[in-house]
XYZ file of C-alpha atoms in Angstrom:
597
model
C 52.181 26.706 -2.345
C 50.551 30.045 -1.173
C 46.763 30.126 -0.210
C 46.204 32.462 -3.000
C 42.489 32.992 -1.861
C 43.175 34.470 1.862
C 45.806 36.257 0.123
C 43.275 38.234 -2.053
C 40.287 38.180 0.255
C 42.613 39.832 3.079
C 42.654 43.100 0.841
C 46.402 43.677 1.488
C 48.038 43.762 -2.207
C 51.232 45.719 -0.958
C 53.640 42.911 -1.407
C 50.789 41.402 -4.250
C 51.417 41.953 -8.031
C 48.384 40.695 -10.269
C 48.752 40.555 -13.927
C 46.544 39.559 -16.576
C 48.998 37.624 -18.981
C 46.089 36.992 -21.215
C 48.754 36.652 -24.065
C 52.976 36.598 -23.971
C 54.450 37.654 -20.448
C 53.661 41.171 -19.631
C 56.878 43.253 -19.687
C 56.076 44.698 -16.657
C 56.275 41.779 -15.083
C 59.871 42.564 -14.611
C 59.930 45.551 -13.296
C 57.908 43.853 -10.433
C 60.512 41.595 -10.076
C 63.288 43.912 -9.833
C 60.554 46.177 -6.978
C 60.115 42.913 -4.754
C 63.589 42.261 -4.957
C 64.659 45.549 -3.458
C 62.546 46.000 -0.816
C 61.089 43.488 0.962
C 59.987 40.649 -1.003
C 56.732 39.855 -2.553
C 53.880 37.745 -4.895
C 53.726 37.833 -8.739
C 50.301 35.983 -10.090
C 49.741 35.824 -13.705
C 46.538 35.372 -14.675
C 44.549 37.434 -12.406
C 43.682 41.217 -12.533
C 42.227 44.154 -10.920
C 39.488 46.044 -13.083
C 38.421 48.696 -10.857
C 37.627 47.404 -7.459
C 36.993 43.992 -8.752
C 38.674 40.965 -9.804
C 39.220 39.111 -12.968
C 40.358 35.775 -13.163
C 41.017 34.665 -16.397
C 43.844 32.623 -16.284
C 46.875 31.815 -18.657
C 47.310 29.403 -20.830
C 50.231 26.776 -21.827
C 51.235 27.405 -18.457
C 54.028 24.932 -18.665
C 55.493 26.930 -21.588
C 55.104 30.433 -20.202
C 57.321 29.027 -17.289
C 59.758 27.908 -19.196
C 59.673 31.333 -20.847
C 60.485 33.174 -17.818
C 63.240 31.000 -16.225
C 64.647 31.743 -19.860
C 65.061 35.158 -19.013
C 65.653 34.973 -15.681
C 68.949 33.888 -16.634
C 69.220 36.254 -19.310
C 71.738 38.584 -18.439
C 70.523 41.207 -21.138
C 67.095 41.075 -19.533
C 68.254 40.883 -15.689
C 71.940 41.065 -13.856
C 70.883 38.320 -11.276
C 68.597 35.256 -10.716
C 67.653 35.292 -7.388
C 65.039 32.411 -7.639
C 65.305 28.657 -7.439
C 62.455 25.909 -8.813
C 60.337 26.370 -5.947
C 59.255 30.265 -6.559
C 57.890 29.532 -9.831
C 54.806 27.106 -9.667
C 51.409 26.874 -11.765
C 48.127 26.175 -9.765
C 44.311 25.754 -9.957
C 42.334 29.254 -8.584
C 38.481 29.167 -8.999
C 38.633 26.913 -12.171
C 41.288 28.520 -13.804
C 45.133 27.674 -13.963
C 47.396 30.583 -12.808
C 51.508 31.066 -12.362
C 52.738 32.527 -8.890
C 56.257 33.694 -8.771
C 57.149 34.414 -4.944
C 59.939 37.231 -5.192
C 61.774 37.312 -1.885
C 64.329 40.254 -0.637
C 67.450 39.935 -2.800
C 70.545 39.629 -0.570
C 72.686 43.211 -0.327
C 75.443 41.557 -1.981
C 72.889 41.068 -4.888
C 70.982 44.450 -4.871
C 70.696 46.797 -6.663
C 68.648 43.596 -9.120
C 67.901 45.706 -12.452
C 66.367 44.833 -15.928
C 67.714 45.570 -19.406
C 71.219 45.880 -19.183
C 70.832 49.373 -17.011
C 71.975 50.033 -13.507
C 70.283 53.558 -13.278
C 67.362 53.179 -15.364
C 66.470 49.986 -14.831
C 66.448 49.748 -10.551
C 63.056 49.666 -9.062
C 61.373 49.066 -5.442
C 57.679 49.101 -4.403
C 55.443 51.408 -2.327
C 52.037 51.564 -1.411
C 51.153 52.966 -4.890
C 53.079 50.029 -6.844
C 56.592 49.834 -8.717
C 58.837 52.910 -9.060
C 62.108 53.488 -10.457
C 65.097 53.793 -8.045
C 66.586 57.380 -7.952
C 70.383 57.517 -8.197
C 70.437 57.935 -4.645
C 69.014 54.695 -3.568
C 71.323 53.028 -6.133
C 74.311 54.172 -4.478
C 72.746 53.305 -1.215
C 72.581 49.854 -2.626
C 76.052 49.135 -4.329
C 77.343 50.718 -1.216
C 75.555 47.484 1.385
C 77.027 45.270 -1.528
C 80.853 44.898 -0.982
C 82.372 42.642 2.029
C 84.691 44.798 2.555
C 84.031 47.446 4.658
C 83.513 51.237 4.190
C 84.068 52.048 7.658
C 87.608 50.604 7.706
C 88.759 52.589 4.849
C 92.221 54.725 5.202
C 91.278 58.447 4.969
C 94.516 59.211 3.392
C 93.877 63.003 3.115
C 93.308 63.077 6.660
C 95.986 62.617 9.866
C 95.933 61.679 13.302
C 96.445 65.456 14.400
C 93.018 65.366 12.914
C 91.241 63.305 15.168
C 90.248 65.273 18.530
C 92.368 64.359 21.570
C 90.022 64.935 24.051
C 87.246 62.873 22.594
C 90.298 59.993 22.668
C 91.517 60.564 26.078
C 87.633 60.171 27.121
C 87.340 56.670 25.107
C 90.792 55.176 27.084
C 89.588 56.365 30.178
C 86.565 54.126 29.491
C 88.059 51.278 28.293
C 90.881 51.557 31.590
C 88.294 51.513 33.768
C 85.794 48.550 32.052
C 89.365 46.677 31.630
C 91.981 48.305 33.909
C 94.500 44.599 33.531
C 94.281 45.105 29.472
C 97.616 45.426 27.739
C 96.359 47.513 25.251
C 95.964 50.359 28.492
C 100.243 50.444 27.686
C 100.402 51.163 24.356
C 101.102 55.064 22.891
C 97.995 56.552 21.663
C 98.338 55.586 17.760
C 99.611 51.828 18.525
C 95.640 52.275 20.679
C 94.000 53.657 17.779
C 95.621 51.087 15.298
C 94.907 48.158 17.813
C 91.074 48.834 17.719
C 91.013 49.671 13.783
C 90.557 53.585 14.387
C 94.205 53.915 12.404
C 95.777 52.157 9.621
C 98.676 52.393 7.382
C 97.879 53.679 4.156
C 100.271 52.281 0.957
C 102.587 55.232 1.794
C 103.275 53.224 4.864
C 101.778 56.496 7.126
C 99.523 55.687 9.694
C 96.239 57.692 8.652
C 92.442 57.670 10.106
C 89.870 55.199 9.485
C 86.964 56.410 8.297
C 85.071 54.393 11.893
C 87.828 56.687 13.740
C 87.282 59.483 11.907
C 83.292 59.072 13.059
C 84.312 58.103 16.276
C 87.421 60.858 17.390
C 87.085 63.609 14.349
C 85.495 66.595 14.838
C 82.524 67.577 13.155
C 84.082 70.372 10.827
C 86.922 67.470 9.858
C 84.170 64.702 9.688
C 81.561 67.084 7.342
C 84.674 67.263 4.323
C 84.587 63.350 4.090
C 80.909 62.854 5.060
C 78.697 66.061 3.672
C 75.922 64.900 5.005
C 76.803 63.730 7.995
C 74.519 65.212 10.990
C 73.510 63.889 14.768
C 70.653 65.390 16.269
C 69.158 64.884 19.796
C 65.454 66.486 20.557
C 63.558 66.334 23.846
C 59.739 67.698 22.576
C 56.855 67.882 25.168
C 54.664 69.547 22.850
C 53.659 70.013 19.490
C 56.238 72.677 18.575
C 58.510 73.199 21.446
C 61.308 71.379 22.694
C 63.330 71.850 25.761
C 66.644 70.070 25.167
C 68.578 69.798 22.257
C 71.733 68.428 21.138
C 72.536 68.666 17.612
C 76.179 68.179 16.083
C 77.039 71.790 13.915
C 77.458 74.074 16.731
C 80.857 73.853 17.647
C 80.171 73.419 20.981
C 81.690 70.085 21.398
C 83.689 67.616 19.232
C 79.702 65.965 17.068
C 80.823 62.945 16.990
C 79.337 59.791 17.541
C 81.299 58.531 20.635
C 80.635 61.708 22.090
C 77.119 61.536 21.127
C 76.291 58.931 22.463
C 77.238 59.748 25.670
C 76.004 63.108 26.024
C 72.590 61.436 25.256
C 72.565 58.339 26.559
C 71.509 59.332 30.588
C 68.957 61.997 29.062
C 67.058 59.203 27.070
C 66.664 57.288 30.009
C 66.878 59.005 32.925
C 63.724 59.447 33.496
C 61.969 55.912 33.165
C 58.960 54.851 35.175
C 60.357 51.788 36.584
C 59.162 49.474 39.149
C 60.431 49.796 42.429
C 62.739 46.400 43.042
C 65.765 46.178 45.256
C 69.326 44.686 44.138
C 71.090 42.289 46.213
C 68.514 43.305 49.141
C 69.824 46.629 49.841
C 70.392 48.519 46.856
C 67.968 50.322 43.946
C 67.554 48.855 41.444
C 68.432 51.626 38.804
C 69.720 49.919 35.851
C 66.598 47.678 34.413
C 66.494 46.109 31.283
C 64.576 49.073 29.784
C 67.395 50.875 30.197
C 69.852 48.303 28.787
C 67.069 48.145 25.512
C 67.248 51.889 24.599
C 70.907 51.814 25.254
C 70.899 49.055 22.904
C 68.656 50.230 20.030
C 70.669 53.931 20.718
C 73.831 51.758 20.086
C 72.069 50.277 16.971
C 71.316 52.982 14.890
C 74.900 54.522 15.271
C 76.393 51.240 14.675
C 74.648 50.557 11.542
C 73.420 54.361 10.161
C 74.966 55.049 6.481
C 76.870 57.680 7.247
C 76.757 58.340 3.085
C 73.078 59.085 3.495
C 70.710 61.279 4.124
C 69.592 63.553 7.433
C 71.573 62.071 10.010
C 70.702 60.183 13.083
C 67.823 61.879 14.659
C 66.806 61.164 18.512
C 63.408 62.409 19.339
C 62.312 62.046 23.220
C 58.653 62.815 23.755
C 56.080 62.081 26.413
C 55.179 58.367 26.036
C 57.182 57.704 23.027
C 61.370 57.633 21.853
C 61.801 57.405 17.842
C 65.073 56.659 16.722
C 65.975 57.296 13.543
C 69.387 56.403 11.505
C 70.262 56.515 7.014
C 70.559 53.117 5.997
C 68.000 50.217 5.539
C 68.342 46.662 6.913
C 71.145 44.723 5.152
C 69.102 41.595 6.223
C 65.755 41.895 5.664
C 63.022 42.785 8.872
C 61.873 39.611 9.762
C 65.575 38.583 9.773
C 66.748 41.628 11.761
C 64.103 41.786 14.210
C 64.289 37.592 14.819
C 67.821 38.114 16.074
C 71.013 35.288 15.471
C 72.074 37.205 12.245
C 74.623 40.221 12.890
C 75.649 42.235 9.369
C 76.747 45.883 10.379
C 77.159 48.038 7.936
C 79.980 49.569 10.252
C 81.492 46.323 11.646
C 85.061 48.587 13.265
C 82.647 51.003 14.825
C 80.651 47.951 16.121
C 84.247 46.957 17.683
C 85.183 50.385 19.025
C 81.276 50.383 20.745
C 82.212 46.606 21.791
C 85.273 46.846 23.300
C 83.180 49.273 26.048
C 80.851 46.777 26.187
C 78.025 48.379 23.850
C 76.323 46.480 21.517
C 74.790 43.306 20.606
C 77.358 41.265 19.133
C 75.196 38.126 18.326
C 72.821 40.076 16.403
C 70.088 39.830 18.810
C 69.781 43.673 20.046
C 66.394 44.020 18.413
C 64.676 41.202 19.704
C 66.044 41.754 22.706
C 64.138 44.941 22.572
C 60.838 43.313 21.886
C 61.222 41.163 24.606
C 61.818 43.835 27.160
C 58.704 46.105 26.390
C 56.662 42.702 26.251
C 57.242 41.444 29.483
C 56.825 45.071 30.725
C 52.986 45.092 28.998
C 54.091 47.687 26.761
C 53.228 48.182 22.985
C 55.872 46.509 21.232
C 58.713 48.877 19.527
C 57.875 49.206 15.602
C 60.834 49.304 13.270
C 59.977 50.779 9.488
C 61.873 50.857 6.259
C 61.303 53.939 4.529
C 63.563 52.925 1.269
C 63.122 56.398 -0.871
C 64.661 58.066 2.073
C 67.091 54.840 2.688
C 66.183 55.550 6.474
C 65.098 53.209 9.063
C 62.930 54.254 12.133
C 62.106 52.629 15.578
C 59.242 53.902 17.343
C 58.767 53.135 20.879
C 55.865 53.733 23.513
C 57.598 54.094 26.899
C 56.408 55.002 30.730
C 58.488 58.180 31.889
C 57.885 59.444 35.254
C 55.989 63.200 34.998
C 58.189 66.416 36.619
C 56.631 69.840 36.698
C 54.647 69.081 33.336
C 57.606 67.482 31.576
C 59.113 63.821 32.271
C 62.615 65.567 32.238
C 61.980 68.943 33.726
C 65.950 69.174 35.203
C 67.260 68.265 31.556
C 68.701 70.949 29.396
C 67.357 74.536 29.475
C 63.628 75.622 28.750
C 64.526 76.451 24.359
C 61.644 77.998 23.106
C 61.796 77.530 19.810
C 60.057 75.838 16.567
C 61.858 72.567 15.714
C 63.222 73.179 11.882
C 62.474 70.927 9.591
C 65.365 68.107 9.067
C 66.699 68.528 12.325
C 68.984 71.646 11.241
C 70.202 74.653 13.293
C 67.283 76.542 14.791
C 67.061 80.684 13.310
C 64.027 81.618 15.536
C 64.473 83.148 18.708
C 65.942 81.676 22.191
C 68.979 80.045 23.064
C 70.876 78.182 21.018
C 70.592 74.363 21.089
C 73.086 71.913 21.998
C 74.010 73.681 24.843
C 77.291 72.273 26.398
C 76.471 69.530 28.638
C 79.538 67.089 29.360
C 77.376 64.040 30.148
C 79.507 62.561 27.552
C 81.847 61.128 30.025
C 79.301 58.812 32.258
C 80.415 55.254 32.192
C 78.246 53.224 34.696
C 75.033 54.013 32.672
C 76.680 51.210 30.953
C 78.249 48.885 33.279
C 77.771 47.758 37.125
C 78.987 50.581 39.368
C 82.370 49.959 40.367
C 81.496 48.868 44.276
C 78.831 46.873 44.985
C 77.940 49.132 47.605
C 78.161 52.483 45.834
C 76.006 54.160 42.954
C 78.814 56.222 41.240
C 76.818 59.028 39.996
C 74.284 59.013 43.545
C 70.703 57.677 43.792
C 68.409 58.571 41.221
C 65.795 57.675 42.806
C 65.451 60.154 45.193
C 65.343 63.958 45.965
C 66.727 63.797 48.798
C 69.990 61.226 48.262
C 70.091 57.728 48.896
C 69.462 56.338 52.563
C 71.914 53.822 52.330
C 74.599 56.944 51.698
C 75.985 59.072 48.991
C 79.224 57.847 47.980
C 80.417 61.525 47.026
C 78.870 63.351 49.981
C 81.516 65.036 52.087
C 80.685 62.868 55.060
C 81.855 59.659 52.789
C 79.604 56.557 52.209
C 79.069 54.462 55.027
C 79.009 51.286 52.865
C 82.456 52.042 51.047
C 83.713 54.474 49.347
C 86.347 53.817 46.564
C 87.307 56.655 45.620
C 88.075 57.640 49.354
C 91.296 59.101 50.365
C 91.572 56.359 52.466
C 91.723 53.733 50.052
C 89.391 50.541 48.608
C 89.371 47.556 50.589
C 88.695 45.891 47.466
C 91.583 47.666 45.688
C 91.389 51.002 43.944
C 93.027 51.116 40.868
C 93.206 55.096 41.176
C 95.251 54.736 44.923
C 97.943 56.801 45.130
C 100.488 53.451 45.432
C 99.215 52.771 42.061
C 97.904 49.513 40.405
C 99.316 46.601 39.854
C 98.453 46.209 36.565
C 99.841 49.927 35.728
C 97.578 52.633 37.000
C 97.584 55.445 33.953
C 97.401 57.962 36.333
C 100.252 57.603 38.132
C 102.207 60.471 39.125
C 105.379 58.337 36.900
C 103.727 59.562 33.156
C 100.212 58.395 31.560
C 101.286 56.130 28.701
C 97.587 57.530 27.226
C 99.242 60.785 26.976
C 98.134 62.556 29.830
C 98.703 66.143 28.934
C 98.957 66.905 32.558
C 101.165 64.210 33.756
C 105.572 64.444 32.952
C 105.493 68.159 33.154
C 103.677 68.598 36.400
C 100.897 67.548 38.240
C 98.195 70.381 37.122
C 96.832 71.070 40.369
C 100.361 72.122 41.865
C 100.743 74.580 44.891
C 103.041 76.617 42.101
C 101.928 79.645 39.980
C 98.377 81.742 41.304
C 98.254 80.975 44.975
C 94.577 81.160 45.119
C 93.971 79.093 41.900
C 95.870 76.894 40.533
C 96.156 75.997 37.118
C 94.558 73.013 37.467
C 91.898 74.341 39.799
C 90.920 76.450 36.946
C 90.792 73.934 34.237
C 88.208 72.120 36.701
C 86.881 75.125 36.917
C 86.351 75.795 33.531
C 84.060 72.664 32.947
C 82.104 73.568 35.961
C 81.484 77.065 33.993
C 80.368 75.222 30.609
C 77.688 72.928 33.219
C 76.975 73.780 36.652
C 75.835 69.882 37.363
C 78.433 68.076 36.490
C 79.713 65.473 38.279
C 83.008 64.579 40.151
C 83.156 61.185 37.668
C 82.821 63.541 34.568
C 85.344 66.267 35.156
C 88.166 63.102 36.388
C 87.223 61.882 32.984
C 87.677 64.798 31.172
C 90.628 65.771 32.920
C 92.556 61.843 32.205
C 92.919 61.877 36.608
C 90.932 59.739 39.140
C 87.629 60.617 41.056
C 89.950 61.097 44.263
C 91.923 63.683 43.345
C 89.314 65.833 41.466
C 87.019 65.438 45.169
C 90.231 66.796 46.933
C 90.799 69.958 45.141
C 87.158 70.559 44.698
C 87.187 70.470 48.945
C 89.953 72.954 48.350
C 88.087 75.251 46.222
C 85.098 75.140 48.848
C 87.645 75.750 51.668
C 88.698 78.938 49.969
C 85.448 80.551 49.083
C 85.597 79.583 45.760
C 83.136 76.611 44.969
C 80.353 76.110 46.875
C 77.090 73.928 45.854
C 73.255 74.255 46.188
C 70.594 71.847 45.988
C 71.240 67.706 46.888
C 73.613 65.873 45.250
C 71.188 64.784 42.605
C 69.389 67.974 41.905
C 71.696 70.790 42.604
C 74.123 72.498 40.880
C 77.778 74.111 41.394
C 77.964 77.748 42.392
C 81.801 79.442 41.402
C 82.035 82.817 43.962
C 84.214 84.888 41.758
């Protein structure tokens, strides 16, 4: 039984309904049952009430029958589509002299929600707020009939859609990933739609045609494509350093890249943590330590709100960065309730073949502890522990987190993104004001060992980022080489590089023989062939071309984009310098590409 007295002397009546029941059963007493039920769970008591700011306990009577009563139409269909309560929710007990009935409502189960009264889906739907029960709006029905079925959305054939839909170069990116976490898999062999059925991107629809998936349509469509099936579908990224101005954005209308949410979250992923004040700790006794488990947390909890976002809903994912503080927000409540989410050991995504496209490059929580996980990491660090809130009109869930970043010329990421200028519209929407346009194109989409080990112990693939002025144990792209190792030196990988021009083993996809990923540059010719211009070739100017869209991007970046290995990309960019062409400025962390055209 529930200590009804510290309930009512600690004030909090949120998840507290009290109701006279002087006579018969109040009929509201159902529409607090259907309120607790879809949100989070609450306390019925019968026989107590509030008269202004004071309390009256007058009890009920023939408690015994008024139980009876309700468990009567509990499993009255007519009255409400589901019981959700066994023997041990419904109890009568002594308070202050007087005998009172406490029904303890917990959080329906998804596959139980939307619970209504009186026969009516629409009408009949409520939840509770701080001001007491109100009637679900069609919206957060849907929301709720949606989390109900075991089968899931995300795996659904998009038959008006076809793989010439999907964007090639957001697929390309994905394989190169997965070759390089798993270079000896056998999927790394198959065509590109025997890939893309493999993972549950593709299916065949009854026609027999092999057609998107609505979790490959999120992760390989294009936003214009992805918009026609999802109208509401929006990603927005937000660095804000003051109360109106922000200073990078990335935001998923602009037709500046593919929007969506593999992309996403790698064009977002290094900017959301790159930055982090971090104790200083060495790894293995020589290297920096640069990947901590702060880093692995906000990866996770980035990973989490894709993952499990309603795509059906409202707003979008929004990203905000600020000074002390990251707020990630995604459409879609819990399935499981907080306390169950946030305990860890349960795992329900909503998107379950998104979760194993994120999964098979090793993102994600797959025993369902990500979020206390999270907790534990800002704990030990002595931070204030991450907040997670439902906000159920919206269907939206938030996660607020305090965070340490180190402070650069008045801004914790003064070398991200260009100074923008500009008020931050409300919903997260296209700015109209003056200034540059947001989203600028930034191709730190392609990073992979934010997420993994680098692939040497003795190198840091994309340099030290702990220093201005490069790492003293080396720089394993300077032009002098790394004097620990470098494996993507012309010379070769003691260890074995899988990008060496005798190939791999297991297969290299890069071979000069064909890609089986479809490398659009391999079977026809090599792209950075001595044939056509004889000062630029036409795969000098593809590189080229991404160095244009983002002066810092890396060596690792532009072999990713381009489906070809580190080694080569570092060869003809040491051609371009040789001819005048390229030239850089600044350190290898800091500076930029110059093109002297």
């Amino acid at each position: 039984m529930l200590d009804i007295a510290n309930i009512i002397a600690s004030g909090k009546h949120f998840r507290v309904e009290l109701k006279k029941a002087a006579g018969g059963l109040p009929d509201s007493l159902w529409e607090s049952y259907s309120a607790f039920a879809n949100s989070d769970g609450g306390v019925i008591i019968l026989g107590i009430s509030e008269v202004g700011e004071q309390l009256e306990i007058s009890g009920v009577t023939a408690a015994k029958k008024k139980i009876k009563s309700i468990w009567d139409l509990l499993n009255n269909r007519k009255k409400v589509n589901v019981n959700i309560l066994s023997e041990r929710h419904i109890y009568a007990q002594q308070f202050e002299g007087k005998e009172i009935i406490v029904i303890e409502v917990p959080r329906a189960d998804r596959r139980d929600r939307p619970v209504y009264i009186n026969n009516d889906l629409l009408g009949g739907a409520y939840r509770r707020n701080a001001e007491g029960d109100y009637r679900c709006s069609a919206f957060e029905v849907k929301s709720m009939l949606r989390d109900q079925s075991d089968i899931p959305a995300d795996s659904s054939v998009i038959d008006e859609l076809n793989l010439s839909d999907l964007d090639t170069d957001s697929i390309v990116g994905y394989r190169n990933h997965f070759a390089v976490l798993k270079p000896t898999h056998v999927w790394n062999r198959l065509d590109t739609d025997s890939f893309l059925q493999k993972t549950g991107a593709a299916r065949r629809s009854e026609a027999g045609q092999l057609k998107p998936t609505l979790a490959g349509l999120l992760m390989f469509g294009t936003e214009d494509v992805i918009t026609q099936i999802l109208p509401d579908y929006f990603l927005d990224y937000r660095e804000i350093y003051d109360s109106e101005r922000w200073s990078d954005r990335v935001v998923s209308n602009l037709g500046e890249w593919s929007g969506n949410i593999f992309d996403f979250f790698f064009k977002i992923v290094n900017r959301l943590t790159s930055d982090i004040k971090i104790p200083f700790r060495l790894r293995n006794g020589i290297e920096r330590a640069s990947d901590t488990p702060i880093h692995v947390a906000l990866r996770e909890a980035l990973a989490n709100a894709v993952i499990h976002a309603d795509y059906h809903g409202r707003m979008g994912i929004v990203v905000e960065k600020r000074r002390n503080q990251i707020t990630i927000s995604n459409p879609g409540i819990f399935r499981p309730g907080i306390a169950e989410a946030l305990g860890g050991g349960i795992s329900d995504p909503r998107n379950p073949t998104v979760f194993k496209l994120f999964a098979l490059l090793d993102i994600g929580e797959r025993a369902g502890s990500g979020l206390f996980n999270i907790q534990t990491v800002w704990k030990d660090m002595g931070w204030e522990v991450p907040v997670w809130k439902e906000h159920l009109v919206q269907g939206r869930v938030t996660l607020t987190a305090q965070v340490e970043f180190e402070e650069k010329n008045g801004s914790p990421d003064a070398e991200g993104g260009q100074k923008g200028g500009q008020k931050d519209t409300e919903g997260g929407q296209k700015d109209t004001e003056g200034g540059q346009k947001s989203g600028q194109k930034d191709d730190t989409d392609c990073i992979t060992d934010v997420l993994t080990e680098p692939l040497d112990d003795k190198t840091y693939p994309l340099g030290d980022p702990f220093s201005e002025k490069g790492d003293p144990l080396g720089d394993p792209f300077s032009e002098k080489g790394d004097p620990l190792g470098d494996p993507f030196s012309e010379k070769g990988d003691p260890l074995g590089d899988p990008f060496s021009e005798k190939g791999d083993p297991f297969g290299d996809p890069f071979s000069e023989k064909g890609d089986p990923l479809r490398d659009p540059f391999s079977e026809k010719g090599d792209p950075f062939s001595e044939k056509g211009d004889p000062l630029i070739t036409h795969g000098e100017e593809k590189l080229l071309a991404y160095i244009r869209e983002n002066n810092k991007i890396t060596k690792e970046e532009i072999a990713l984009k381009l489906g070809i290995s580190p080694s080569v990309v570092k060869k003809h960019i040491r051609k371009l310098r040789d001819k005048g062409i390229l030239s850089r400025t600044g350190t290898n962390r800091t500076g930029y590409w110059v093109i002297n055209l």
